[in-house]
CSV table of N, CA, C and O in Angstrom, one decimal:
chain,number,residue,atom,x,y,z
A,1,MET,N,-114.3,33.5,-145.1
A,1,MET,CA,-115.1,34.6,-145.6
A,1,MET,C,-114.3,35.8,-146.1
A,1,MET,O,-114.8,36.4,-147.2
A,2,VAL,N,-112.9,35.7,-145.4
A,2,VAL,CA,-112.0,36.5,-145.7
A,2,VAL,C,-111.7,36.9,-147.4
A,2,VAL,O,-111.8,37.6,-148.0
A,3,GLU,N,-111.2,36.0,-147.8
A,3,GLU,CA,-111.2,35.4,-148.7
A,3,GLU,C,-112.3,36.1,-150.1
A,3,GLU,O,-111.7,36.8,-151.4
A,4,ARG,N,-113.1,35.3,-150.2
A,4,ARG,CA,-114.4,35.7,-150.8
A,4,ARG,C,-114.2,36.5,-150.6
A,4,ARG,O,-114.8,37.7,-151.5
A,5,SER,N,-114.6,37.8,-149.6
A,5,SER,CA,-114.7,39.6,-149.5
A,5,SER,C,-113.7,39.7,-150.6
A,5,SER,O,-114.0,41.0,-151.1
A,6,LEU,N,-112.2,39.2,-150.0
A,6,LEU,CA,-111.3,40.4,-151.1
A,6,LEU,C,-111.4,39.8,-152.8
A,6,LEU,O,-111.3,40.5,-153.7
A,7,ILE,N,-111.7,38.5,-152.6
A,7,ILE,CA,-111.7,38.2,-154.6
A,7,ILE,C,-113.0,39.3,-155.2
A,7,ILE,O,-113.2,39.5,-156.2
A,8,SER,N,-114.3,39.7,-154.4
A,8,SER,CA,-115.0,40.7,-154.6
A,8,SER,C,-114.5,41.8,-155.2
A,8,SER,O,-114.7,42.4,-156.0
A,9,PHE,N,-113.9,41.9,-153.6
A,9,PHE,CA,-113.6,43.9,-154.3
A,9,PHE,C,-112.1,43.5,-155.6
A,9,PHE,O,-112.5,44.9,-156.4
A,10,VAL,N,-111.7,42.2,-155.6
A,10,VAL,CA,-110.8,42.8,-157.3
A,10,VAL,C,-111.7,42.9,-158.1
A,10,VAL,O,-111.6,43.6,-159.1
A,11,ILE,N,-112.9,41.7,-158.7
A,11,ILE,CA,-113.6,41.8,-159.5
A,11,ILE,C,-114.9,43.2,-159.1
A,11,ILE,O,-115.0,44.0,-160.6
A,12,VAL,N,-115.1,43.8,-158.6
A,12,VAL,CA,-116.1,45.2,-158.3
A,12,VAL,C,-115.2,45.9,-158.7
A,12,VAL,O,-115.6,47.0,-159.8
A,13,MET,N,-113.5,46.5,-158.5
A,13,MET,CA,-112.6,47.6,-158.4
A,13,MET,C,-112.5,47.4,-159.4
A,13,MET,O,-112.1,48.3,-160.7
A,14,SER,N,-112.4,46.4,-160.2
A,14,SER,CA,-112.5,46.4,-161.8
A,14,SER,C,-112.5,46.3,-162.9
A,14,SER,O,-113.0,47.0,-164.2
A,15,ALA,N,-114.9,45.9,-162.3
A,15,ALA,CA,-115.6,46.4,-163.2
A,15,ALA,C,-115.8,48.5,-163.0
A,15,ALA,O,-116.2,49.4,-163.9
A,16,MET,N,-115.3,48.8,-161.9
A,16,MET,CA,-115.5,50.0,-161.6
A,16,MET,C,-114.6,50.5,-162.9
A,16,MET,O,-114.6,52.1,-163.0
A,17,ALA,N,-114.1,49.9,-163.2
A,17,ALA,CA,-112.7,51.1,-164.6
A,17,ALA,C,-113.7,50.7,-165.9
A,17,ALA,O,-113.0,51.4,-166.4
A,18,TYR,N,-115.1,50.4,-165.7
A,18,TYR,CA,-115.2,50.3,-166.6
A,18,TYR,C,-117.0,51.3,-166.8
A,18,TYR,O,-117.3,50.6,-168.4
A,19,VAL,N,-117.0,52.0,-165.9
A,19,VAL,CA,-118.1,51.9,-165.8
A,19,VAL,C,-118.0,53.7,-166.9
A,19,VAL,O,-117.4,53.7,-167.2
A,20,THR,N,-119.7,53.7,-167.5
A,20,THR,CA,-120.2,54.8,-168.2
A,20,THR,C,-121.0,55.8,-167.5
A,20,THR,O,-121.9,57.1,-167.9
A,21,ARG,N,-121.7,55.2,-166.6
A,21,ARG,CA,-122.9,56.1,-165.9
A,21,ARG,C,-122.7,56.6,-163.9
A,21,ARG,O,-122.2,55.2,-163.8
A,22,ALA,N,-123.0,57.5,-163.1
A,22,ALA,CA,-122.7,57.6,-162.3
A,22,ALA,C,-123.4,56.7,-161.3
A,22,ALA,O,-122.7,55.8,-159.9
A,23,TRP,N,-124.6,56.1,-161.8
A,23,TRP,CA,-125.4,54.6,-161.6
A,23,TRP,C,-124.8,53.9,-161.7
A,23,TRP,O,-125.0,52.5,-160.2
A,24,HIS,N,-123.5,53.4,-162.7
A,24,HIS,CA,-122.7,52.2,-162.3
A,24,HIS,C,-122.6,52.5,-160.8
A,24,HIS,O,-121.9,51.1,-160.7
A,25,ILE,N,-121.5,52.8,-160.9
A,25,ILE,CA,-120.8,53.1,-159.4
A,25,ILE,C,-121.3,53.1,-157.9
A,25,ILE,O,-121.1,52.0,-157.7
A,26,PHE,N,-122.4,53.5,-158.5
A,26,PHE,CA,-123.4,53.7,-157.1
A,26,PHE,C,-123.8,51.4,-157.0
A,26,PHE,O,-124.4,51.4,-156.4
A,27,ALA,N,-123.8,51.3,-158.4
A,27,ALA,CA,-124.6,50.2,-158.0
A,27,ALA,C,-123.7,49.0,-157.5
A,27,ALA,O,-123.6,48.2,-156.3
A,28,LEU,N,-122.4,49.3,-158.0
A,28,LEU,CA,-121.1,48.6,-158.5
A,28,LEU,C,-120.8,48.8,-156.4
A,28,LEU,O,-120.3,48.2,-155.7
A,29,ARG,N,-121.3,49.6,-155.5
A,29,ARG,CA,-120.5,50.4,-155.0
A,29,ARG,C,-121.4,49.4,-153.7
A,29,ARG,O,-121.6,48.9,-152.8
A,30,ALA,N,-122.8,48.9,-154.3
A,30,ALA,CA,-124.2,48.8,-153.3
A,30,ALA,C,-123.4,46.6,-153.3
A,30,ALA,O,-123.7,46.6,-151.7
A,31,VAL,N,-123.5,46.5,-154.3
A,31,VAL,CA,-122.4,45.1,-154.4
A,31,VAL,C,-121.2,44.9,-153.6
A,31,VAL,O,-121.4,44.0,-152.8
A,32,GLN,N,-120.8,46.0,-154.0
A,32,GLN,CA,-119.7,45.7,-152.8
A,32,GLN,C,-119.5,45.8,-151.5
A,32,GLN,O,-119.0,44.8,-150.6
A,33,GLY,N,-120.6,47.2,-150.9
A,33,GLY,CA,-121.2,46.0,-149.8
A,33,GLY,C,-121.6,45.5,-149.0
A,33,GLY,O,-121.4,44.7,-148.2
A,34,VAL,N,-122.2,44.6,-149.8
A,34,VAL,CA,-123.3,43.3,-149.5
A,34,VAL,C,-121.7,42.1,-149.6
A,34,VAL,O,-121.9,41.3,-148.3
A,35,PHE,N,-121.0,42.6,-150.2
A,35,PHE,CA,-119.7,41.1,-150.4
A,35,PHE,C,-118.5,41.8,-148.7
A,35,PHE,O,-117.6,40.9,-148.1
A,36,ALA,N,-118.7,43.3,-148.1
A,36,ALA,CA,-118.0,43.5,-147.7
A,36,ALA,C,-117.8,43.2,-146.9
A,36,ALA,O,-118.5,42.3,-146.6
A,37,GLY,N,-117.2,43.7,-145.1
A,37,GLY,CA,-117.4,43.3,-143.5
A,37,GLY,C,-116.0,42.4,-143.4
A,37,GLY,O,-116.6,41.1,-142.6
A,38,TYR,N,-115.0,42.7,-144.3
A,38,TYR,CA,-114.1,42.1,-143.2
A,38,TYR,C,-113.1,41.9,-142.2
A,38,TYR,O,-112.3,41.4,-141.9
A,39,GLY,N,-113.6,43.7,-141.5
A,39,GLY,CA,-113.1,44.1,-141.1
A,39,GLY,C,-113.1,43.5,-139.3
A,39,GLY,O,-112.1,42.9,-138.7
A,40,GLY,N,-113.7,43.2,-139.1
A,40,GLY,CA,-114.5,42.1,-137.8
A,40,GLY,C,-113.4,40.8,-137.8
A,40,GLY,O,-112.9,40.1,-136.3
A,41,LEU,N,-113.6,40.2,-139.3
A,41,LEU,CA,-112.8,39.2,-139.7
A,41,LEU,C,-111.4,38.7,-139.5
A,41,LEU,O,-110.4,38.4,-138.6
A,42,THR,N,-110.4,40.4,-139.5
A,42,THR,CA,-109.8,40.3,-139.7
A,42,THR,C,-108.9,40.3,-138.1
A,42,THR,O,-107.5,39.6,-137.8
A,43,LEU,N,-110.1,41.5,-137.4
A,43,LEU,CA,-109.4,41.4,-135.6
A,43,LEU,C,-109.4,39.5,-135.5
A,43,LEU,O,-108.6,39.1,-134.3
A,44,ALA,N,-110.6,39.1,-135.2
A,44,ALA,CA,-110.7,37.5,-135.0
A,44,ALA,C,-109.2,36.7,-135.7
A,44,ALA,O,-108.8,36.2,-135.3
A,45,MET,N,-109.0,36.8,-136.9
A,45,MET,CA,-107.3,36.2,-137.8
A,45,MET,C,-106.2,36.3,-136.8
A,45,MET,O,-105.4,35.6,-135.7
A,46,ALA,N,-106.5,37.7,-136.3
A,46,ALA,CA,-105.2,38.4,-135.5
A,46,ALA,C,-104.7,37.9,-134.1
A,46,ALA,O,-104.1,37.0,-133.7
A,47,ALA,N,-106.5,38.0,-133.6
A,47,ALA,CA,-106.5,37.3,-132.4
A,47,ALA,C,-106.4,35.5,-132.1
A,47,ALA,O,-105.1,35.2,-131.6
A,48,GLU,N,-106.5,34.9,-132.9
A,48,GLU,CA,-106.4,33.1,-133.5
A,48,GLU,C,-105.2,33.2,-133.3
A,48,GLU,O,-104.6,32.1,-132.8
A,49,SER,N,-104.6,33.9,-134.5
A,49,SER,CA,-103.1,33.4,-134.9
A,49,SER,C,-101.9,34.1,-134.1
A,49,SER,O,-100.5,33.5,-134.8
A,50,ALA,N,-102.3,35.0,-133.4
A,50,ALA,CA,-100.8,35.8,-132.5
A,50,ALA,C,-100.7,35.2,-131.2
A,50,ALA,O,-101.7,34.0,-131.5
A,51,PRO,N,-99.4,34.9,-131.1
A,51,PRO,CA,-99.0,34.0,-129.5
A,51,PRO,C,-99.7,34.9,-128.5
A,51,PRO,O,-100.4,36.4,-128.4
A,52,ARG,N,-100.5,34.1,-127.5
A,52,ARG,CA,-101.0,34.7,-126.3
A,52,ARG,C,-100.3,36.3,-126.0
A,52,ARG,O,-101.2,37.0,-125.6
A,53,ASP,N,-99.1,36.4,-125.5
A,53,ASP,CA,-98.3,37.5,-125.3
A,53,ASP,C,-98.2,38.1,-126.1
A,53,ASP,O,-98.1,39.7,-126.3
A,54,ARG,N,-98.7,38.2,-127.6
A,54,ARG,CA,-98.2,38.7,-128.1
A,54,ARG,C,-99.2,39.3,-129.2
A,54,ARG,O,-99.9,39.8,-130.4
A,55,MET,N,-100.9,39.3,-128.6
A,55,MET,CA,-102.3,39.3,-129.3
A,55,MET,C,-102.5,40.8,-128.9
A,55,MET,O,-103.4,41.1,-130.1
A,56,ALA,N,-102.4,41.7,-128.2
A,56,ALA,CA,-102.7,43.0,-127.9
A,56,ALA,C,-102.1,43.6,-129.2
A,56,ALA,O,-102.2,45.0,-129.7
A,57,THR,N,-100.9,43.2,-129.0
A,57,THR,CA,-99.8,43.8,-130.1
A,57,THR,C,-100.3,43.9,-132.1
A,57,THR,O,-100.7,44.6,-132.8
A,58,ALA,N,-101.0,42.1,-132.5
A,58,ALA,CA,-100.7,42.0,-133.5
A,58,ALA,C,-102.4,42.8,-133.8
A,58,ALA,O,-103.0,43.4,-134.9
A,59,ILE,N,-103.7,42.6,-132.5
A,59,ILE,CA,-104.9,43.2,-132.9
A,59,ILE,C,-104.5,45.4,-133.2
A,59,ILE,O,-105.1,45.3,-134.0
A,60,GLY,N,-103.4,45.2,-132.5
A,60,GLY,CA,-103.8,46.7,-132.7
A,60,GLY,C,-102.8,47.2,-133.9
A,60,GLY,O,-102.9,48.0,-134.7
A,61,LEU,N,-101.9,46.3,-134.6
A,61,LEU,CA,-101.3,45.9,-135.8
A,61,LEU,C,-102.6,46.8,-136.7
A,61,LEU,O,-102.5,46.8,-137.4
A,62,VAL,N,-103.5,45.1,-136.6
A,62,VAL,CA,-104.6,45.6,-137.4
A,62,VAL,C,-105.7,46.5,-137.7
A,62,VAL,O,-105.9,47.4,-138.4
A,63,GLN,N,-105.5,46.9,-136.1
A,63,GLN,CA,-107.1,48.8,-135.8
A,63,GLN,C,-105.9,49.8,-136.7
A,63,GLN,O,-106.1,50.3,-137.6
A,64,THR,N,-104.4,49.0,-136.4
A,64,THR,CA,-103.8,50.8,-137.2
A,64,THR,C,-104.0,50.8,-138.7
A,64,THR,O,-103.8,51.7,-139.3
A,65,ALA,N,-104.1,49.7,-139.1
A,65,ALA,CA,-103.4,49.3,-140.9
A,65,ALA,C,-105.4,50.3,-141.4
A,65,ALA,O,-105.5,50.8,-142.1
A,66,GLN,N,-106.7,49.2,-140.5
A,66,GLN,CA,-107.8,49.2,-140.7
A,66,GLN,C,-108.2,51.4,-140.3
A,66,GLN,O,-108.5,51.6,-141.1
A,67,ARG,N,-107.8,52.0,-140.0
A,67,ARG,CA,-107.6,53.6,-139.7
A,67,ARG,C,-106.8,54.0,-140.7
A,67,ARG,O,-106.9,55.0,-141.3
A,68,LEU,N,-105.6,53.8,-141.1
A,68,LEU,CA,-104.8,54.6,-142.0
A,68,LEU,C,-105.4,54.1,-144.1
A,68,LEU,O,-104.7,55.1,-144.3
A,69,GLY,N,-106.0,53.2,-143.9
A,69,GLY,CA,-106.7,53.3,-145.2
A,69,GLY,C,-107.1,54.1,-145.1
A,69,GLY,O,-107.5,54.5,-146.6
A,70,PRO,N,-108.6,54.4,-144.9
A,70,PRO,CA,-109.4,55.9,-145.1
A,70,PRO,C,-109.1,57.0,-144.9
A,70,PRO,O,-109.3,58.2,-145.6
A,71,ALA,N,-107.5,57.4,-144.6
A,71,ALA,CA,-106.9,57.9,-143.6
A,71,ALA,C,-105.8,58.2,-145.3
A,71,ALA,O,-106.2,60.0,-145.6
A,72,LEU,N,-105.2,57.6,-145.2
A,72,LEU,CA,-104.8,57.9,-146.7
A,72,LEU,C,-104.8,57.5,-147.9
A,72,LEU,O,-104.1,57.8,-149.3
A,73,GLY,N,-105.9,56.8,-148.3
A,73,GLY,CA,-106.0,56.3,-149.1
A,73,GLY,C,-106.8,56.4,-150.2
A,73,GLY,O,-105.8,56.9,-151.8
A,74,PRO,N,-107.6,58.3,-149.8
A,74,PRO,CA,-107.6,59.0,-150.8
A,74,PRO,C,-106.6,59.8,-151.6
A,74,PRO,O,-107.0,60.2,-152.3
A,75,VAL,N,-106.3,59.9,-150.8
A,75,VAL,CA,-104.3,60.7,-150.9
A,75,VAL,C,-104.1,60.4,-152.2
A,75,VAL,O,-103.5,60.3,-152.9
A,76,ILE,N,-103.5,58.4,-151.0
A,76,ILE,CA,-102.9,57.8,-152.9
A,76,ILE,C,-104.2,57.5,-153.9
A,76,ILE,O,-102.9,57.5,-155.0
A,77,GLY,N,-104.8,56.9,-153.7
A,77,GLY,CA,-105.2,56.9,-155.3
A,77,GLY,C,-105.8,58.5,-155.8
A,77,GLY,O,-105.9,58.5,-157.2
A,78,GLY,N,-105.7,59.8,-155.1
A,78,GLY,CA,-106.0,61.3,-156.1
A,78,GLY,C,-104.3,60.9,-157.2
A,78,GLY,O,-104.7,60.8,-158.2
A,79,ALA,N,-103.5,60.6,-156.5
A,79,ALA,CA,-102.1,60.9,-157.0
A,79,ALA,C,-102.1,59.8,-157.6
A,79,ALA,O,-101.7,59.8,-159.0
A,80,VAL,N,-102.5,58.5,-158.0
A,80,VAL,CA,-102.2,57.0,-158.7
A,80,VAL,C,-103.3,57.8,-159.7
A,80,VAL,O,-102.9,57.7,-160.9
A,81,ALA,N,-104.5,58.2,-159.6
A,81,ALA,CA,-105.3,58.7,-160.5
A,81,ALA,C,-105.0,60.1,-161.3
A,81,ALA,O,-105.0,59.9,-162.6
A,82,GLU,N,-104.0,60.8,-160.5
A,82,GLU,CA,-103.3,61.6,-161.3
A,82,GLU,C,-102.2,61.4,-162.6
A,82,GLU,O,-102.2,61.8,-163.6
A,83,LEU,N,-101.4,60.4,-161.8
A,83,LEU,CA,-100.4,59.8,-162.5
A,83,LEU,C,-100.9,58.7,-163.6
A,83,LEU,O,-100.1,59.3,-165.0
A,84,MET,N,-101.8,58.1,-163.5
A,84,MET,CA,-102.2,57.1,-164.5
A,84,MET,C,-103.6,56.5,-165.6
A,84,MET,O,-103.9,56.4,-166.2
A,85,GLY,N,-104.6,57.9,-164.3
A,85,GLY,CA,-105.8,57.7,-164.7
A,85,GLY,C,-106.8,56.9,-164.1
A,85,GLY,O,-106.2,56.5,-163.9
A,86,ILE,N,-107.8,58.0,-164.3
A,86,ILE,CA,-109.0,57.4,-163.6
A,86,ILE,C,-108.9,56.2,-163.9
A,86,ILE,O,-109.3,55.5,-162.7
A,87,ARG,N,-109.5,55.7,-164.8
A,87,ARG,CA,-109.7,54.2,-164.8
A,87,ARG,C,-108.5,52.9,-164.3
A,87,ARG,O,-109.1,52.1,-164.1
A,88,ARG,N,-107.7,53.5,-165.0
A,88,ARG,CA,-106.2,52.8,-164.1
A,88,ARG,C,-105.9,52.6,-163.1
A,88,ARG,O,-105.8,52.0,-162.6
A,89,ALA,N,-106.4,53.6,-162.5
A,89,ALA,CA,-106.5,53.8,-160.5
A,89,ALA,C,-107.9,52.8,-160.1
A,89,ALA,O,-106.7,51.8,-159.5
A,90,PHE,N,-108.8,52.2,-160.7
A,90,PHE,CA,-109.4,50.7,-160.2
A,90,PHE,C,-108.2,49.8,-160.7
A,90,PHE,O,-108.6,49.3,-159.7
A,91,PHE,N,-108.3,49.4,-161.9
A,91,PHE,CA,-106.8,48.1,-161.5
A,91,PHE,C,-106.1,48.0,-160.7
A,91,PHE,O,-105.9,47.2,-160.7
A,92,VAL,N,-105.2,49.5,-160.8
A,92,VAL,CA,-104.1,49.5,-159.5
A,92,VAL,C,-104.6,49.5,-157.8
A,92,VAL,O,-103.9,48.3,-157.2
A,93,THR,N,-106.0,49.7,-158.0
A,93,THR,CA,-106.9,49.3,-156.3
A,93,THR,C,-106.9,47.6,-156.7
A,93,THR,O,-106.8,47.0,-155.5
A,94,ALA,N,-107.6,47.7,-157.7
A,94,ALA,CA,-107.9,46.0,-157.7
A,94,ALA,C,-106.7,45.1,-157.2
A,94,ALA,O,-106.8,43.8,-156.7
A,95,VAL,N,-105.3,45.8,-158.0
A,95,VAL,CA,-104.2,44.6,-157.6
A,95,VAL,C,-103.6,44.6,-156.5
A,95,VAL,O,-103.4,43.6,-156.0
A,96,PHE,N,-104.3,45.4,-155.9
A,96,PHE,CA,-103.9,45.7,-154.4
A,96,PHE,C,-104.3,44.2,-153.2
A,96,PHE,O,-104.4,43.8,-152.7
A,97,TYR,N,-106.0,44.5,-153.7
A,97,TYR,CA,-106.5,43.9,-152.9
A,97,TYR,C,-106.4,41.8,-154.1
A,97,TYR,O,-106.6,41.0,-153.2
A,98,ALA,N,-105.9,42.0,-154.4
A,98,ALA,CA,-105.1,40.5,-155.1
A,98,ALA,C,-103.8,39.9,-154.3
A,98,ALA,O,-104.2,38.9,-154.3
A,99,ALA,N,-103.1,41.8,-154.0
A,99,ALA,CA,-102.0,40.9,-153.2
A,99,ALA,C,-102.3,41.1,-151.7
A,99,ALA,O,-102.2,39.8,-151.0
A,100,ALA,N,-103.1,41.4,-151.8
A,100,ALA,CA,-104.1,41.1,-150.0
A,100,ALA,C,-104.5,39.6,-150.0
A,100,ALA,O,-104.1,38.8,-148.8
A,101,LEU,N,-104.7,39.3,-151.1
A,101,LEU,CA,-105.5,37.9,-150.8
A,101,LEU,C,-104.9,36.9,-151.1
A,101,LEU,O,-105.0,35.9,-150.8
A,102,VAL,N,-103.7,37.2,-151.9
A,102,VAL,CA,-102.5,36.3,-152.1
A,102,VAL,C,-101.9,36.6,-150.3
A,102,VAL,O,-101.8,35.4,-150.1
A,103,VAL,N,-101.9,37.3,-150.2
A,103,VAL,CA,-100.7,37.0,-148.6
A,103,VAL,C,-101.7,36.1,-147.8
A,103,VAL,O,-101.3,35.3,-147.1
A,104,VAL,N,-102.9,36.4,-147.5
A,104,VAL,CA,-104.1,35.5,-146.6
A,104,VAL,C,-104.2,34.4,-147.1
A,104,VAL,O,-104.5,33.4,-146.5
A,105,PHE,N,-104.1,33.7,-148.2
A,105,PHE,CA,-104.8,33.1,-148.7
A,105,PHE,C,-103.1,31.9,-148.7
A,105,PHE,O,-103.3,30.8,-148.2
A,106,LEU,N,-101.7,32.3,-149.1
A,106,LEU,CA,-100.6,31.5,-148.5
A,106,LEU,C,-100.2,31.7,-147.6
A,106,LEU,O,-99.2,30.7,-146.9
A,107,LEU,N,-100.0,33.1,-146.6
A,107,LEU,CA,-99.9,33.6,-145.4
A,107,LEU,C,-101.1,33.0,-144.1
A,107,LEU,O,-100.0,32.8,-142.6
A,108,TYR,N,-102.0,32.9,-143.9
A,108,TYR,CA,-102.9,32.2,-142.4
A,108,TYR,C,-102.9,31.0,-142.5
A,108,TYR,O,-103.6,30.0,-143.9
A,109,GLU,N,-103.1,30.5,-141.5
A,109,GLU,CA,-103.1,29.5,-141.6
A,109,GLU,C,-104.6,28.9,-140.6
A,109,GLU,O,-104.1,29.9,-139.0
A,110,THR,N,-105.0,28.8,-140.5
A,110,THR,CA,-106.0,28.5,-139.5
A,110,THR,C,-106.0,27.4,-138.6
A,110,THR,O,-105.3,26.4,-138.8
A,111,GLN,N,-106.3,27.3,-137.2
A,111,GLN,CA,-105.8,26.7,-136.5
A,111,GLN,C,-106.8,25.5,-136.3
A,111,GLN,O,-108.2,25.7,-137.1
A,112,SER,N,-106.6,24.1,-136.9
A,112,SER,CA,-107.0,22.7,-137.1
A,112,SER,C,-107.8,22.2,-136.3
A,112,SER,O,-107.7,23.3,-135.2
A,113,ALA,N,-109.3,21.8,-135.8
A,113,ALA,CA,-109.8,21.2,-135.4
A,113,ALA,C,-109.4,20.4,-134.5
A,113,ALA,O,-109.8,20.6,-132.7
A,114,SER,N,-108.6,19.5,-135.3
A,114,SER,CA,-107.7,18.8,-134.1
A,114,SER,C,-106.6,19.3,-132.7
A,114,SER,O,-106.5,18.6,-131.8
A,115,ARG,N,-106.4,20.3,-133.5
A,115,ARG,CA,-105.3,21.2,-132.8
A,115,ARG,C,-106.1,21.9,-131.7
A,115,ARG,O,-105.6,21.5,-130.7
A,116,LEU,N,-106.7,22.7,-131.9
A,116,LEU,CA,-108.0,22.9,-130.9
A,116,LEU,C,-109.1,21.5,-129.5
A,116,LEU,O,-108.5,21.8,-128.6
A,117,ALA,N,-108.4,20.7,-130.3
A,117,ALA,CA,-109.2,20.1,-129.3
A,117,ALA,C,-108.0,19.2,-128.8
A,117,ALA,O,-108.4,18.8,-127.3
A,118,GLY,N,-107.2,18.8,-129.2
A,118,GLY,CA,-106.2,18.6,-128.6
A,118,GLY,C,-105.6,19.9,-127.0
A,118,GLY,O,-105.0,19.0,-126.5
A,119,THR,N,-105.5,21.2,-127.9
A,119,THR,CA,-105.4,22.0,-126.3
A,119,THR,C,-106.2,22.0,-125.4
A,119,THR,O,-106.4,22.2,-124.5
A,120,ARG,N,-107.8,22.0,-125.6
A,120,ARG,CA,-109.3,21.5,-125.2
A,120,ARG,C,-108.2,20.8,-124.5
A,120,ARG,O,-108.5,20.0,-122.8
A,121,ARG,N,-108.0,19.6,-124.5
A,121,ARG,CA,-107.8,18.3,-123.6
A,121,ARG,C,-107.1,18.3,-122.8
A,121,ARG,O,-107.2,17.9,-121.8
A,122,GLY,N,-105.6,18.7,-123.1
A,122,GLY,CA,-104.4,19.2,-122.8
A,122,GLY,C,-104.9,19.6,-121.5
A,122,GLY,O,-105.0,19.7,-120.1
A,123,ARG,N,-106.2,21.2,-121.6
A,123,ARG,CA,-106.2,21.8,-120.3
A,123,ARG,C,-107.0,21.2,-119.3
A,123,ARG,O,-107.0,21.6,-118.3
A,124,ALA,N,-108.1,20.6,-120.4
A,124,ALA,CA,-109.1,19.7,-119.1
A,124,ALA,C,-107.9,18.6,-118.3
A,124,ALA,O,-108.3,18.4,-117.1
A,125,GLU,N,-107.0,17.9,-118.7
A,125,GLU,CA,-106.5,17.2,-117.7
A,125,GLU,C,-105.4,17.7,-117.0
A,125,GLU,O,-105.1,17.0,-115.9
A,126,THR,N,-105.0,18.9,-117.3
A,126,THR,CA,-104.2,19.5,-116.2
A,126,THR,C,-105.0,19.9,-115.5
A,126,THR,O,-104.6,20.5,-113.9
A,127,SER,N,-106.8,20.9,-115.4
A,127,SER,CA,-107.5,20.8,-114.3
A,127,SER,C,-108.7,20.2,-113.5
A,127,SER,O,-108.6,20.2,-112.2
A,128,GLY,N,-108.3,18.8,-114.5
A,128,GLY,CA,-108.3,17.7,-113.6
A,128,GLY,C,-110.3,18.0,-113.9
A,128,GLY,O,-111.0,16.9,-113.0
A,129,HIS,N,-110.5,18.6,-114.7
A,129,HIS,CA,-112.2,18.6,-115.2
A,129,HIS,C,-112.8,18.5,-116.3
A,129,HIS,O,-113.0,18.4,-116.8
A,130,CYS,N,-111.5,16.8,-116.7
A,130,CYS,CA,-112.7,16.0,-117.2
A,130,CYS,C,-113.5,15.2,-117.6
A,130,CYS,O,-113.5,14.6,-116.4
A,131,SER,N,-114.2,15.6,-118.5
A,131,SER,CA,-116.1,15.3,-118.4
A,131,SER,C,-116.1,13.6,-118.9
A,131,SER,O,-117.0,12.8,-118.6
A,132,ARG,N,-114.9,13.5,-119.7
A,132,ARG,CA,-115.0,12.1,-120.4
A,132,ARG,C,-114.4,11.3,-119.3
A,132,ARG,O,-113.7,11.5,-118.4
A,133,PRO,N,-114.4,9.9,-119.6
A,133,PRO,CA,-113.7,9.1,-118.9
A,133,PRO,C,-112.6,9.4,-119.4
A,133,PRO,O,-111.5,9.3,-119.9
A,134,ARG,N,-112.0,8.9,-118.3
A,134,ARG,CA,-110.2,8.7,-118.0
A,134,ARG,C,-109.4,8.2,-118.8
A,134,ARG,O,-108.1,9.4,-118.9
A,135,SER,N,-109.5,7.9,-119.9
A,135,SER,CA,-108.8,7.0,-120.6
A,135,SER,C,-108.3,7.9,-121.4
A,135,SER,O,-107.3,7.6,-122.6
A,136,SER,N,-109.8,8.3,-122.1
A,136,SER,CA,-109.7,9.4,-123.3
A,136,SER,C,-109.4,10.6,-123.3
A,136,SER,O,-109.2,11.9,-123.9
A,137,CYS,N,-109.3,10.9,-121.6
A,137,CYS,CA,-109.3,12.6,-121.8
A,137,CYS,C,-107.1,12.4,-121.8
A,137,CYS,O,-105.6,12.6,-121.9
């Protein structure tokens, strides 16, 4: 779902470079809103992938990044627009979203169902609360 969201952001930001009317921006932002919402998902990804003793640190880093984006984004975006032009600034933003997509695609590994099942099975064996016959626990 995060990859889908990032792909839509790349497309929408690239399309914003070609707008000619204010309502075009409004419509594209509405489309972006339909596909957005990866904030909660990234917190879940951090919680799932971090070792148990580093989970709080991972969640804290994600939340810090989520707060820094709206705080620093307009300043950086304004500087990029001043240096490169407003249309190219949208392409620069699309490139950053594409880079985030590549990072998520290449570096994030989901826990497989078999590994999760093995973890649950291991907990059931050590706690003595296996609901299946003993030979399958």
